[in-house]
C-alpha positions as semicolon CSV with decimal commas, in nm:
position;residue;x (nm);y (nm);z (nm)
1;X;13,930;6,507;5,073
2;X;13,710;6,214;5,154
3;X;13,498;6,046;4,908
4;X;13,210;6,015;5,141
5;X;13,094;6,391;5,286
6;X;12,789;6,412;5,536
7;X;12,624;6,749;5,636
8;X;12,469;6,809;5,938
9;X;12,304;7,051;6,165
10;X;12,377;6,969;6,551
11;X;12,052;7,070;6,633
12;X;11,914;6,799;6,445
13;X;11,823;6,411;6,637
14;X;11,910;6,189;6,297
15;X;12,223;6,375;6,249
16;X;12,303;6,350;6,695
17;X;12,220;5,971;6,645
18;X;12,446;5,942;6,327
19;X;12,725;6,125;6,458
20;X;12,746;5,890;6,819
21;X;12,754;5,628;6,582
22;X;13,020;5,678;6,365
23;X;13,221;5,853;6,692
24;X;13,173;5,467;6,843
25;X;13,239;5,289;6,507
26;X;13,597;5,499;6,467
27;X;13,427;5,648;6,115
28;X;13,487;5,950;6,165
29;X;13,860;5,997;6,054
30;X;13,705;5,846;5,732
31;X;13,449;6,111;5,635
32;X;13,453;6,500;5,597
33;X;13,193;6,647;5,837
34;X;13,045;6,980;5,726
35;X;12,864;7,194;6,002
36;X;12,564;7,349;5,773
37;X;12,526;7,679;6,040
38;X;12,709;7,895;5,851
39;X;12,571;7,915;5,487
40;X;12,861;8,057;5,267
41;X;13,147;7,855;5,443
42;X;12,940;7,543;5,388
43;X;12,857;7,567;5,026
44;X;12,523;7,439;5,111
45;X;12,347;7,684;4,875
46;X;12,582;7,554;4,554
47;X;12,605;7,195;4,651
48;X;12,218;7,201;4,635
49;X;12,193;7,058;4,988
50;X;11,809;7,024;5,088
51;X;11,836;6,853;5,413
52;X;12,006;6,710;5,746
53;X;12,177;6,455;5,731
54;X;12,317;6,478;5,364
55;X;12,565;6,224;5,248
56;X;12,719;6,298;4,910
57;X;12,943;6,017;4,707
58;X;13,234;6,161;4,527
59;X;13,049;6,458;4,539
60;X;12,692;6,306;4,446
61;X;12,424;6,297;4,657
62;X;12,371;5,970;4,802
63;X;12,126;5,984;5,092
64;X;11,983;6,220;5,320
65;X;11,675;6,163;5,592
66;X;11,537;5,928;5,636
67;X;11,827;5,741;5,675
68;X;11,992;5,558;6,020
69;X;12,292;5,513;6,141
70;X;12,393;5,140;6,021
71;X;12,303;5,258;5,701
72;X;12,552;5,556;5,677
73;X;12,814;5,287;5,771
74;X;12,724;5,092;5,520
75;X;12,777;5,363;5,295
76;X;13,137;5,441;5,433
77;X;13,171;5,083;5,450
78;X;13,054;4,890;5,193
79;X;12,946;5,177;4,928
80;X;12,618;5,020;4,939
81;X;12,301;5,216;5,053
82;X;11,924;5,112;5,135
83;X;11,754;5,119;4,795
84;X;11,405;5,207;4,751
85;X;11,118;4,933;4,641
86;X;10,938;5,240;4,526
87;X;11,123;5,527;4,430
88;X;10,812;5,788;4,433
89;X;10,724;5,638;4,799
90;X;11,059;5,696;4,913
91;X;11,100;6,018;4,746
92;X;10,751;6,154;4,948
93;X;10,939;5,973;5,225
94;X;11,236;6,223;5,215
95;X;10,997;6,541;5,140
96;X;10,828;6,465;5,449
97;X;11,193;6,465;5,632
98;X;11,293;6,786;5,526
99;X;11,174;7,071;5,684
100;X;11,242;7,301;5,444
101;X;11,123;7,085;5,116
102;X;10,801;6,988;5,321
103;X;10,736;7,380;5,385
104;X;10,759;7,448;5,018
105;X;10,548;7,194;4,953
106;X;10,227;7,302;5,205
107;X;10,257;7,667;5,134
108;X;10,256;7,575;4,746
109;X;10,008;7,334;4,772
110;X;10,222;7,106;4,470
111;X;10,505;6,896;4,489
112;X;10,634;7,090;4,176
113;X;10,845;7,344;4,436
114;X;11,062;7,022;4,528
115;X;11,119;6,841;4,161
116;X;11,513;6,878;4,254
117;X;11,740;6,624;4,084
118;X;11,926;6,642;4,407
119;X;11,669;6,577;4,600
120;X;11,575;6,298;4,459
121;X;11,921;6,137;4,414
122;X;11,969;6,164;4,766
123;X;11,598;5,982;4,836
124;X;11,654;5,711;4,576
125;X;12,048;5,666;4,644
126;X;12,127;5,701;4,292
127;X;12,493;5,705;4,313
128;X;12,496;5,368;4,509
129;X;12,287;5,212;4,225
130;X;11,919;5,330;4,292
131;X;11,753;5,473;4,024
132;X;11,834;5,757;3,817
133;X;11,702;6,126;3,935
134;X;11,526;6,198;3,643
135;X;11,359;5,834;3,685
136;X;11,271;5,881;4,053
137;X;11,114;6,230;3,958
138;X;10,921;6,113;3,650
139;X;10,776;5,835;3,865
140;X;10,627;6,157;4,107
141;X;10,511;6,371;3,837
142;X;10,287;6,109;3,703
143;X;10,139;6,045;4,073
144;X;10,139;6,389;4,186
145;X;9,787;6,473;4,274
146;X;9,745;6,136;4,457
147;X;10,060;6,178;4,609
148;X;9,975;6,472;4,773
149;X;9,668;6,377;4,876
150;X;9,824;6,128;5,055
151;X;10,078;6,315;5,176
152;X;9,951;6,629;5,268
153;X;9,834;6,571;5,617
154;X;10,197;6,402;5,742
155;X;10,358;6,677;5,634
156;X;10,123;6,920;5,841
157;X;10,214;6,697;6,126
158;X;10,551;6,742;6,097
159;X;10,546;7,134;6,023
160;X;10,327;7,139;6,349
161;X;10,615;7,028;6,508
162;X;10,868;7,214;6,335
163;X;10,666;7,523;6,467
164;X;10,699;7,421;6,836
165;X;11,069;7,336;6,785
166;X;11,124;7,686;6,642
167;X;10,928;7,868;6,886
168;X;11,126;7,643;7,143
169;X;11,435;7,800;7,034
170;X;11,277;8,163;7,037
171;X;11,164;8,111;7,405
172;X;11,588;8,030;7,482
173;X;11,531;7,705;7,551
174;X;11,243;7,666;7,797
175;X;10,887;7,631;7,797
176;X;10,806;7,897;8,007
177;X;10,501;8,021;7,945
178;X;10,438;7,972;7,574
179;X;10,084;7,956;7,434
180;X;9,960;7,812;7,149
181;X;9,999;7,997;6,833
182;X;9,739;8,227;6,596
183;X;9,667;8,161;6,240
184;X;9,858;8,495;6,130
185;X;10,154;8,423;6,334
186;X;10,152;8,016;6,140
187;X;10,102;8,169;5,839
188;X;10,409;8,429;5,929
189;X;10,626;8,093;6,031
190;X;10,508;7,927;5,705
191;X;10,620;8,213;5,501
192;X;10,983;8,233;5,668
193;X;11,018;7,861;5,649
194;X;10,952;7,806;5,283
195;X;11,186;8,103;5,151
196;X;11,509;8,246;5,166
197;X;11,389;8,645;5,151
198;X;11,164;8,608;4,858
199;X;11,317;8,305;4,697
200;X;11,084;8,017;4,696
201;X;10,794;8,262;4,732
202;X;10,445;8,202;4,516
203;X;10,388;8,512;4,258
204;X;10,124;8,661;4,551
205;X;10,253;8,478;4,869
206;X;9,860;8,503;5,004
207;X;9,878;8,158;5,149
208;X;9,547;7,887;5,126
209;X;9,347;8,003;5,437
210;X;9,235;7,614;5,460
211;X;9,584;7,471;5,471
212;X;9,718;7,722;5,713
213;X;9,402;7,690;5,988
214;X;9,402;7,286;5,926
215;X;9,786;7,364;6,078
216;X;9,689;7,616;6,302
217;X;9,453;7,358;6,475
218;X;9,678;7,080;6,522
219;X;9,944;7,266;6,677
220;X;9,645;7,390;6,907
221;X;9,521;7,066;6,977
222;X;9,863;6,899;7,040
223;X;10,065;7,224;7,187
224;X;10,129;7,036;7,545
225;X;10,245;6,709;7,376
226;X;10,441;6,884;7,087
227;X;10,647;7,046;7,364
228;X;10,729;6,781;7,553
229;X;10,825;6,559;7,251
230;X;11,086;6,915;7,142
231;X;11,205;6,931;7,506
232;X;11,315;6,563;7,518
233;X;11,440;6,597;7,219
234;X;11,633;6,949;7,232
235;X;11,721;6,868;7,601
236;X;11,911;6,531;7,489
237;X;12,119;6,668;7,233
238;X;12,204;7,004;7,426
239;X;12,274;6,827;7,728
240;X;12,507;6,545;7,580
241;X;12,861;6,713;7,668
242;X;13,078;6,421;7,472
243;X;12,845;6,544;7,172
244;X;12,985;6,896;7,121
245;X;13,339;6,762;7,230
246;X;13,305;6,557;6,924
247;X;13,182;6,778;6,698
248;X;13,465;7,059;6,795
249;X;13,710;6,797;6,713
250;X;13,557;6,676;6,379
251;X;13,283;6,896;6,207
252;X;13,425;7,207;6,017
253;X;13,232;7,480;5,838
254;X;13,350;7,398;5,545
């Protein structure tokens, strides 16, 4: 087994970039590449895997998005990673990255849905002599409401276009002739993002009208652009034949 695993989702740009670049760096023969599509087979659920790309050490986790190429290398490489100056920033940093933590995050309104040791080993690159987890998530507890103020409105961006991309899929690929999106069918989106049937779920999963309209109105607003931007970048990866070759070749479910 390698010491250095990464999982990825081919759907995803930072893991298409990363995976060309270890393909033209001859890396891959030196890492285990797990396809996260199929749940169970991947062991994404037990390894605690939040996000695409995830790079585990021995096991740990040792980085995850945002992270590029030359610094996966390095990893492989070297064993040395791209420590944070500010461990909180960076951890925000990788919330906003992750679909799935930034969902929990907006429909909760809190950063308390995301307080994962994982997580934040992966942010800070504790295993390749960042700080410690329970350092990295000490330092966001005591700045959570400023924090989130901060935060908040990134992270709407990039669930805006985490909506389009889905709805890009549900259309088969094409633009056709989609419209923009109502507040109940956001708020449905939300909902499905942020849990896994009702895990992840607030006690009364009534969501803040506020949040959910402040989202509903930039995907409104941007809808044209949003599409375009998912189109360029669906239509790269799904049209990039040497891609899937590679991936048949060296990503397993498992």
């Amino acid at each position: 087994m390698a010491a250095v695993r990464i999982y990825i989702h081919p759907t995803c740009m930072t893991s298409y970039k990363l995976v060309k670049k270890l393909y033209e760096e001859d890396l891959l023969g030196k890492v285990e590449l797990v396809d996260t599509s199929l749940v169970a087979p991947s062991r994404v659920l037990e390894r605690g895997v939040w996000s695409v790309p995830w790079v585990t050490v021995k096991g740990a986790p040792a980085a995850t998005d945002p992270v590029d190429p030359d610094e996966v290398v390095e990893i492989i490489v070297e064993g040395r990673g791209h420590l944070p100056h500010d461990p909180a920033e960076r951890f925000m940093e990788t919330v906003l990255h992750s679909m799935y933590a930034s969902s929990l995050v907006y429909m909760h309104g809190s950063l308390k849905p995301v307080y994962s040791p994982n997580l934040a080993s992966a942010a800070a690159r504790s295993p390749l002599g960042g700080p410690e987890p329970s350092t990295v998530l000490r330092a966001v507890a005591e700045r959570e409401e400023e924090l989130l103020d901060r935060w908040i409105d990134a992270i709407m961006r990039v669930l805006g276009i985490g909506y389009v991309r889905t709805l890009w899929w549900a259309a088969g690929g094409g633009p056709g002739e989609l419209e923009p999106p109502s507040q109940t069918q956001v708020a449905v989106w939300l909902l499905s993002a942020a849990s896994m049937g009702r895990v992840g779920l607030p006690w009364r999963p009534y969501l803040d009208s506020g949040r959910v309209r402040r989202l509903t109105t930039f995907i409104e607003k941007g809808f044209k652009g949003l599409l375009n931007k998912v189109a360029r970048e669906q239509e790269t990866i799904m049209g990039d034949e040497e891609y899937w070759e590679i991936l048949e070749h060296h990503a397993s479910p498992a």
